[in-house]
Amino acid sequence: MRGLAQYAMNGRRQAITAALLCGLIPLANMLTPAIVGLVGLRHGPREALMVAAWAALPLFGWAMAGDITPLILLVGVFVLATVLRQSSSWQPTMLVAILVGVGAELALRLRPEFLVLLTEQVEMFMASGNTEMPAVPPDMMQGVLINLFGVMHMFLAICLLMLARWWQALLFNPGGFQQEFHQFRLQPSVAVALMVLFVLASFGITALSGWTMYFVLPLFFAGVALVHGLIGIKKLSRLWLIAFYMLMLNPPLAQLLAVFALADSWYDFRGRIQKQS
């Protein structure tokens, strides 16, 4: 991974070559947005746009074949890298990532044939199970799939941007990403606003009733940063991180982590522990 990032940083031609070659290979094409993000973080949006224009060529081919995810992530990571470079803050970047999810939803709605195929595949999977599943109206099923599609792309765009930021730190600022991420904490007003929107959307009070997870993800990543920061301050074993990520496979615990992130925005656990030590 480091070799790929280092090669891409040798010049525009090398970055374009790396992005194009990754874009041609299934699964590896998910690294193309990260390469563009790295270029954007290091050299700015203009240079990243030059690389993205070439990188998009194979991704357009995948989109025509039915896989629109790499192309959506290319656009999303480019936007997020621009925001992070200009703001030097993960908070506005996380908030803009919500728009990436919304954009992914719109892209899926513009491909109704793909949505129908996806719905049929899910219904076949549910029907093949051993247990009887309650009948779900097609409109409701499509609504859930569209929302999950958007949330998945928001999550992946943030993860790929983090990969690009880690590459940048690895090559030019060793340890910089770890320090930056360990300190990431949402402002109290932003954290409360996200939680209020989540509660309102959960009860269908607002027009954003299907967007609950969009408001949770920034809090979730702030919670992940909190755990990483606390483990770093206490200098605990990496086994604690492994155990933590295994626990995060349980959705209720992931939501509980968002609550801890909300509390941390007011209490600043890391700052208080550092003062006591």
mmCIF file with all atom_site columns, N, CA and C in Angstrom, residues 92-137:
data_model
loop_
_atom_site.group_PDB
_atom_site.id
_atom_site.type_symbol
_atom_site.label_atom_id
_atom_site.label_alt_id
_atom_site.label_comp_id
_atom_site.label_asym_id
_atom_site.label_entity_id
_atom_site.label_seq_id
_atom_site.pdbx_PDB_ins_code
_atom_site.Cartn_x
_atom_site.Cartn_y
_atom_site.Cartn_z
_atom_site.occupancy
_atom_site.B_iso_or_equiv
_atom_site.pdbx_formal_charge
_atom_site.auth_seq_id
_atom_site.auth_comp_id
_atom_site.auth_asym_id
_atom_site.auth_atom_id
_atom_site.pdbx_PDB_model_num
ATOM 1   N N  . PRO A 1 92  ? -16.152 19.480  9.681   1.00 0.00 ? 92  PRO A N  1
ATOM 2   C CA . PRO A 1 92  ? -16.886 19.825  8.453   1.00 0.00 ? 92  PRO A CA 1
ATOM 3   C C  . PRO A 1 92  ? -16.805 18.734  7.402   1.00 0.00 ? 92  PRO A C  1
ATOM 4   N N  . THR A 1 93  ? -15.701 17.995  7.397   1.00 0.00 ? 93  THR A N  1
ATOM 5   C CA . THR A 1 93  ? -15.564 16.900  6.424   1.00 0.00 ? 93  THR A CA 1
ATOM 6   C C  . THR A 1 93  ? -16.616 15.835  6.671   1.00 0.00 ? 93  THR A C  1
ATOM 7   N N  . MET A 1 94  ? -16.848 15.476  7.927   1.00 0.00 ? 94  MET A N  1
ATOM 8   C CA . MET A 1 94  ? -17.864 14.476  8.268   1.00 0.00 ? 94  MET A CA 1
ATOM 9   C C  . MET A 1 94  ? -19.261 14.973  7.899   1.00 0.00 ? 94  MET A C  1
ATOM 10  N N  . LEU A 1 95  ? -19.500 16.257  8.099   1.00 0.00 ? 95  LEU A N  1
ATOM 11  C CA . LEU A 1 95  ? -20.823 16.798  7.787   1.00 0.00 ? 95  LEU A CA 1
ATOM 12  C C  . LEU A 1 95  ? -21.059 16.836  6.274   1.00 0.00 ? 95  LEU A C  1
ATOM 13  N N  . VAL A 1 96  ? -20.043 17.181  5.517   1.00 0.00 ? 96  VAL A N  1
ATOM 14  C CA . VAL A 1 96  ? -20.174 17.180  4.056   1.00 0.00 ? 96  VAL A CA 1
ATOM 15  C C  . VAL A 1 96  ? -20.348 15.759  3.539   1.00 0.00 ? 96  VAL A C  1
ATOM 16  N N  . ALA A 1 97  ? -19.813 14.784  4.264   1.00 0.00 ? 97  ALA A N  1
ATOM 17  C CA . ALA A 1 97  ? -19.963 13.386  3.856   1.00 0.00 ? 97  ALA A CA 1
ATOM 18  C C  . ALA A 1 97  ? -21.431 12.971  3.794   1.00 0.00 ? 97  ALA A C  1
ATOM 19  N N  . ILE A 1 98  ? -22.289 13.641  4.551   1.00 0.00 ? 98  ILE A N  1
ATOM 20  C CA . ILE A 1 98  ? -23.725 13.358  4.469   1.00 0.00 ? 98  ILE A CA 1
ATOM 21  C C  . ILE A 1 98  ? -24.218 13.593  3.043   1.00 0.00 ? 98  ILE A C  1
ATOM 22  N N  . LEU A 1 99  ? -23.686 14.631  2.398   1.00 0.00 ? 99  LEU A N  1
ATOM 23  C CA . LEU A 1 99  ? -24.081 14.928  1.021   1.00 0.00 ? 99  LEU A CA 1
ATOM 24  C C  . LEU A 1 99  ? -23.624 13.832  0.059   1.00 0.00 ? 99  LEU A C  1
ATOM 25  N N  . VAL A 1 100 ? -22.528 13.159  0.400   1.00 0.00 ? 100 VAL A N  1
ATOM 26  C CA . VAL A 1 100 ? -22.079 12.035  -0.432  1.00 0.00 ? 100 VAL A CA 1
ATOM 27  C C  . VAL A 1 100 ? -23.117 10.925  -0.404  1.00 0.00 ? 100 VAL A C  1
ATOM 28  N N  . GLY A 1 101 ? -23.651 10.637  0.788   1.00 0.00 ? 101 GLY A N  1
ATOM 29  C CA . GLY A 1 101 ? -24.699 9.631   0.901   1.00 0.00 ? 101 GLY A CA 1
ATOM 30  C C  . GLY A 1 101 ? -25.952 10.022  0.149   1.00 0.00 ? 101 GLY A C  1
ATOM 31  N N  . VAL A 1 102 ? -26.333 11.285  0.274   1.00 0.00 ? 102 VAL A N  1
ATOM 32  C CA . VAL A 1 102 ? -27.519 11.763  -0.447  1.00 0.00 ? 102 VAL A CA 1
ATOM 33  C C  . VAL A 1 102 ? -27.298 11.683  -1.952  1.00 0.00 ? 102 VAL A C  1
ATOM 34  N N  . GLY A 1 103 ? -26.087 12.031  -2.391  1.00 0.00 ? 103 GLY A N  1
ATOM 35  C CA . GLY A 1 103 ? -25.779 11.936  -3.817  1.00 0.00 ? 103 GLY A CA 1
ATOM 36  C C  . GLY A 1 103 ? -25.822 10.510  -4.319  1.00 0.00 ? 103 GLY A C  1
ATOM 37  N N  . ALA A 1 104 ? -25.385 9.560   -3.488  1.00 0.00 ? 104 ALA A N  1
ATOM 38  C CA . ALA A 1 104 ? -25.442 8.147   -3.868  1.00 0.00 ? 104 ALA A CA 1
ATOM 39  C C  . ALA A 1 104 ? -26.893 7.701   -4.009  1.00 0.00 ? 104 ALA A C  1
ATOM 40  N N  . GLU A 1 105 ? -27.745 8.158   -3.104  1.00 0.00 ? 105 GLU A N  1
ATOM 41  C CA . GLU A 1 105 ? -29.172 7.845   -3.223  1.00 0.00 ? 105 GLU A CA 1
ATOM 42  C C  . GLU A 1 105 ? -29.735 8.362   -4.540  1.00 0.00 ? 105 GLU A C  1
ATOM 43  N N  . LEU A 1 106 ? -29.392 9.596   -4.877  1.00 0.00 ? 106 LEU A N  1
ATOM 44  C CA . LEU A 1 106 ? -29.876 10.190  -6.125  1.00 0.00 ? 106 LEU A CA 1
ATOM 45  C C  . LEU A 1 106 ? -29.383 9.400   -7.327  1.00 0.00 ? 106 LEU A C  1
ATOM 46  N N  . ALA A 1 107 ? -28.111 8.985   -7.303  1.00 0.00 ? 107 ALA A N  1
ATOM 47  C CA . ALA A 1 107 ? -27.556 8.198   -8.406  1.00 0.00 ? 107 ALA A CA 1
ATOM 48  C C  . ALA A 1 107 ? -28.301 6.887   -8.573  1.00 0.00 ? 107 ALA A C  1
ATOM 49  N N  . LEU A 1 108 ? -28.675 6.271   -7.462  1.00 0.00 ? 108 LEU A N  1
ATOM 50  C CA . LEU A 1 108 ? -29.405 5.003   -7.531  1.00 0.00 ? 108 LEU A CA 1
ATOM 51  C C  . LEU A 1 108 ? -30.817 5.226   -8.080  1.00 0.00 ? 108 LEU A C  1
ATOM 52  N N  . ARG A 1 109 ? -31.432 6.310   -7.681  1.00 0.00 ? 109 ARG A N  1
ATOM 53  C CA . ARG A 1 109 ? -32.777 6.616   -8.189  1.00 0.00 ? 109 ARG A CA 1
ATOM 54  C C  . ARG A 1 109 ? -32.763 6.879   -9.689  1.00 0.00 ? 109 ARG A C  1
ATOM 55  N N  . LEU A 1 110 ? -31.632 7.376   -10.188 1.00 0.00 ? 110 LEU A N  1
ATOM 56  C CA . LEU A 1 110 ? -31.509 7.640   -11.621 1.00 0.00 ? 110 LEU A CA 1
ATOM 57  C C  . LEU A 1 110 ? -31.210 6.373   -12.414 1.00 0.00 ? 110 LEU A C  1
ATOM 58  N N  . ARG A 1 111 ? -30.975 5.262   -11.710 1.00 0.00 ? 111 ARG A N  1
ATOM 59  C CA . ARG A 1 111 ? -30.754 3.968   -12.360 1.00 0.00 ? 111 ARG A CA 1
ATOM 60  C C  . ARG A 1 111 ? -31.844 3.000   -11.893 1.00 0.00 ? 111 ARG A C  1
ATOM 61  N N  . PRO A 1 112 ? -33.095 3.209   -12.298 1.00 0.00 ? 112 PRO A N  1
ATOM 62  C CA . PRO A 1 112 ? -34.198 2.378   -11.788 1.00 0.00 ? 112 PRO A CA 1
ATOM 63  C C  . PRO A 1 112 ? -34.040 0.900   -12.113 1.00 0.00 ? 112 PRO A C  1
ATOM 64  N N  . GLU A 1 113 ? -33.404 0.586   -13.253 1.00 0.00 ? 113 GLU A N  1
ATOM 65  C CA . GLU A 1 113 ? -33.223 -0.817  -13.602 1.00 0.00 ? 113 GLU A CA 1
ATOM 66  C C  . GLU A 1 113 ? -32.287 -1.514  -12.620 1.00 0.00 ? 113 GLU A C  1
ATOM 67  N N  . PHE A 1 114 ? -31.276 -0.782  -12.143 1.00 0.00 ? 114 PHE A N  1
ATOM 68  C CA . PHE A 1 114 ? -30.363 -1.348  -11.160 1.00 0.00 ? 114 PHE A CA 1
ATOM 69  C C  . PHE A 1 114 ? -31.062 -1.512  -9.811  1.00 0.00 ? 114 PHE A C  1
ATOM 70  N N  . LEU A 1 115 ? -31.919 -0.559  -9.469  1.00 0.00 ? 115 LEU A N  1
ATOM 71  C CA . LEU A 1 115 ? -32.668 -0.638  -8.214  1.00 0.00 ? 115 LEU A CA 1
ATOM 72  C C  . LEU A 1 115 ? -33.618 -1.823  -8.223  1.00 0.00 ? 115 LEU A C  1
ATOM 73  N N  . VAL A 1 116 ? -34.284 -2.051  -9.360  1.00 0.00 ? 116 VAL A N  1
ATOM 74  C CA . VAL A 1 116 ? -35.193 -3.194  -9.472  1.00 0.00 ? 116 VAL A CA 1
ATOM 75  C C  . VAL A 1 116 ? -34.421 -4.501  -9.334  1.00 0.00 ? 116 VAL A C  1
ATOM 76  N N  . LEU A 1 117 ? -33.263 -4.588  -9.986  1.00 0.00 ? 117 LEU A N  1
ATOM 77  C CA . LEU A 1 117 ? -32.431 -5.792  -9.893  1.00 0.00 ? 117 LEU A CA 1
ATOM 78  C C  . LEU A 1 117 ? -31.972 -6.026  -8.461  1.00 0.00 ? 117 LEU A C  1
ATOM 79  N N  . LEU A 1 118 ? -31.563 -4.963  -7.791  1.00 0.00 ? 118 LEU A N  1
ATOM 80  C CA . LEU A 1 118 ? -31.114 -5.077  -6.406  1.00 0.00 ? 118 LEU A CA 1
ATOM 81  C C  . LEU A 1 118 ? -32.252 -5.538  -5.500  1.00 0.00 ? 118 LEU A C  1
ATOM 82  N N  . THR A 1 119 ? -33.447 -5.008  -5.727  1.00 0.00 ? 119 THR A N  1
ATOM 83  C CA . THR A 1 119 ? -34.615 -5.404  -4.935  1.00 0.00 ? 119 THR A CA 1
ATOM 84  C C  . THR A 1 119 ? -34.941 -6.877  -5.143  1.00 0.00 ? 119 THR A C  1
ATOM 85  N N  . GLU A 1 120 ? -34.876 -7.327  -6.379  1.00 0.00 ? 120 GLU A N  1
ATOM 86  C CA . GLU A 1 120 ? -35.171 -8.730  -6.677  1.00 0.00 ? 120 GLU A CA 1
ATOM 87  C C  . GLU A 1 120 ? -34.162 -9.661  -6.012  1.00 0.00 ? 120 GLU A C  1
ATOM 88  N N  . GLN A 1 121 ? -32.897 -9.251  -6.007  1.00 0.00 ? 121 GLN A N  1
ATOM 89  C CA . GLN A 1 121 ? -31.866 -10.087 -5.389  1.00 0.00 ? 121 GLN A CA 1
ATOM 90  C C  . GLN A 1 121 ? -32.070 -10.195 -3.880  1.00 0.00 ? 121 GLN A C  1
ATOM 91  N N  . VAL A 1 122 ? -32.444 -9.095  -3.249  1.00 0.00 ? 122 VAL A N  1
ATOM 92  C CA . VAL A 1 122 ? -32.697 -9.118  -1.805  1.00 0.00 ? 122 VAL A CA 1
ATOM 93  C C  . VAL A 1 122 ? -33.907 -9.979  -1.494  1.00 0.00 ? 122 VAL A C  1
ATOM 94  N N  . GLU A 1 123 ? -34.951 -9.860  -2.304  1.00 0.00 ? 123 GLU A N  1
ATOM 95  C CA . GLU A 1 123 ? -36.158 -10.663 -2.083  1.00 0.00 ? 123 GLU A CA 1
ATOM 96  C C  . GLU A 1 123 ? -35.868 -12.148 -2.260  1.00 0.00 ? 123 GLU A C  1
ATOM 97  N N  . MET A 1 124 ? -35.039 -12.496 -3.245  1.00 0.00 ? 124 MET A N  1
ATOM 98  C CA . MET A 1 124 ? -34.659 -13.891 -3.443  1.00 0.00 ? 124 MET A CA 1
ATOM 99  C C  . MET A 1 124 ? -33.849 -14.406 -2.262  1.00 0.00 ? 124 MET A C  1
ATOM 100 N N  . PHE A 1 125 ? -32.969 -13.574 -1.746  1.00 0.00 ? 125 PHE A N  1
ATOM 101 C CA . PHE A 1 125 ? -32.161 -13.962 -0.595  1.00 0.00 ? 125 PHE A CA 1
ATOM 102 C C  . PHE A 1 125 ? -33.046 -14.197 0.626   1.00 0.00 ? 125 PHE A C  1
ATOM 103 N N  . MET A 1 126 ? -34.010 -13.322 0.840   1.00 0.00 ? 126 MET A N  1
ATOM 104 C CA . MET A 1 126 ? -34.916 -13.465 1.976   1.00 0.00 ? 126 MET A CA 1
ATOM 105 C C  . MET A 1 126 ? -35.798 -14.701 1.821   1.00 0.00 ? 126 MET A C  1
ATOM 106 N N  . ALA A 1 127 ? -36.222 -14.981 0.580   1.00 0.00 ? 127 ALA A N  1
ATOM 107 C CA . ALA A 1 127 ? -37.082 -16.139 0.339   1.00 0.00 ? 127 ALA A CA 1
ATOM 108 C C  . ALA A 1 127 ? -36.327 -17.451 0.488   1.00 0.00 ? 127 ALA A C  1
ATOM 109 N N  . SER A 1 128 ? -35.011 -17.417 0.285   1.00 0.00 ? 128 SER A N  1
ATOM 110 C CA . SER A 1 128 ? -34.217 -18.652 0.377   1.00 0.00 ? 128 SER A CA 1
ATOM 111 C C  . SER A 1 128 ? -33.891 -19.037 1.807   1.00 0.00 ? 128 SER A C  1
ATOM 112 N N  . GLY A 1 129 ? -34.216 -18.178 2.760   1.00 0.00 ? 129 GLY A N  1
ATOM 113 C CA . GLY A 1 129 ? -33.934 -18.468 4.159   1.00 0.00 ? 129 GLY A CA 1
ATOM 114 C C  . GLY A 1 129 ? -34.842 -19.556 4.695   1.00 0.00 ? 129 GLY A C  1
ATOM 115 N N  . ASN A 1 130 ? -34.399 -20.159 5.783   1.00 0.00 ? 130 ASN A N  1
ATOM 116 C CA . ASN A 1 130 ? -35.176 -21.236 6.391   1.00 0.00 ? 130 ASN A CA 1
ATOM 117 C C  . ASN A 1 130 ? -36.376 -20.728 7.183   1.00 0.00 ? 130 ASN A C  1
ATOM 118 N N  . THR A 1 131 ? -36.275 -19.493 7.664   1.00 0.00 ? 131 THR A N  1
ATOM 119 C CA . THR A 1 131 ? -37.363 -18.930 8.455   1.00 0.00 ? 131 THR A CA 1
ATOM 120 C C  . THR A 1 131 ? -38.256 -18.066 7.583   1.00 0.00 ? 131 THR A C  1
ATOM 121 N N  . GLU A 1 132 ? -39.528 -18.041 7.928   1.00 0.00 ? 132 GLU A N  1
ATOM 122 C CA . GLU A 1 132 ? -40.471 -17.219 7.177   1.00 0.00 ? 132 GLU A CA 1
ATOM 123 C C  . GLU A 1 132 ? -40.270 -15.760 7.527   1.00 0.00 ? 132 GLU A C  1
ATOM 124 N N  . MET A 1 133 ? -40.206 -14.937 6.491   1.00 0.00 ? 133 MET A N  1
ATOM 125 C CA . MET A 1 133 ? -40.045 -13.502 6.681   1.00 0.00 ? 133 MET A CA 1
ATOM 126 C C  . MET A 1 133 ? -41.365 -12.828 6.350   1.00 0.00 ? 133 MET A C  1
ATOM 127 N N  . PRO A 1 134 ? -41.748 -11.798 7.113   1.00 0.00 ? 134 PRO A N  1
ATOM 128 C CA . PRO A 1 134 ? -42.992 -11.095 6.796   1.00 0.00 ? 134 PRO A CA 1
ATOM 129 C C  . PRO A 1 134 ? -42.901 -10.410 5.443   1.00 0.00 ? 134 PRO A C  1
ATOM 130 N N  . ALA A 1 135 ? -43.998 -10.374 4.750   1.00 0.00 ? 135 ALA A N  1
ATOM 131 C CA . ALA A 1 135 ? -44.029 -9.741  3.431   1.00 0.00 ? 135 ALA A CA 1
ATOM 132 C C  . ALA A 1 135 ? -43.784 -8.240  3.573   1.00 0.00 ? 135 ALA A C  1
ATOM 133 N N  . VAL A 1 136 ? -42.880 -7.733  2.748   1.00 0.00 ? 136 VAL A N  1
ATOM 134 C CA . VAL A 1 136 ? -42.545 -6.311  2.775   1.00 0.00 ? 136 VAL A CA 1
ATOM 135 C C  . VAL A 1 136 ? -43.025 -5.678  1.481   1.00 0.00 ? 136 VAL A C  1
ATOM 136 N N  . PRO A 1 137 ? -43.808 -4.600  1.558   1.00 0.00 ? 137 PRO A N  1
ATOM 137 C CA . PRO A 1 137 ? -44.261 -3.932  0.337   1.00 0.00 ? 137 PRO A CA 1
ATOM 138 C C  . PRO A 1 137 ? -43.078 -3.500  -0.521  1.00 0.00 ? 137 PRO A C  1
#
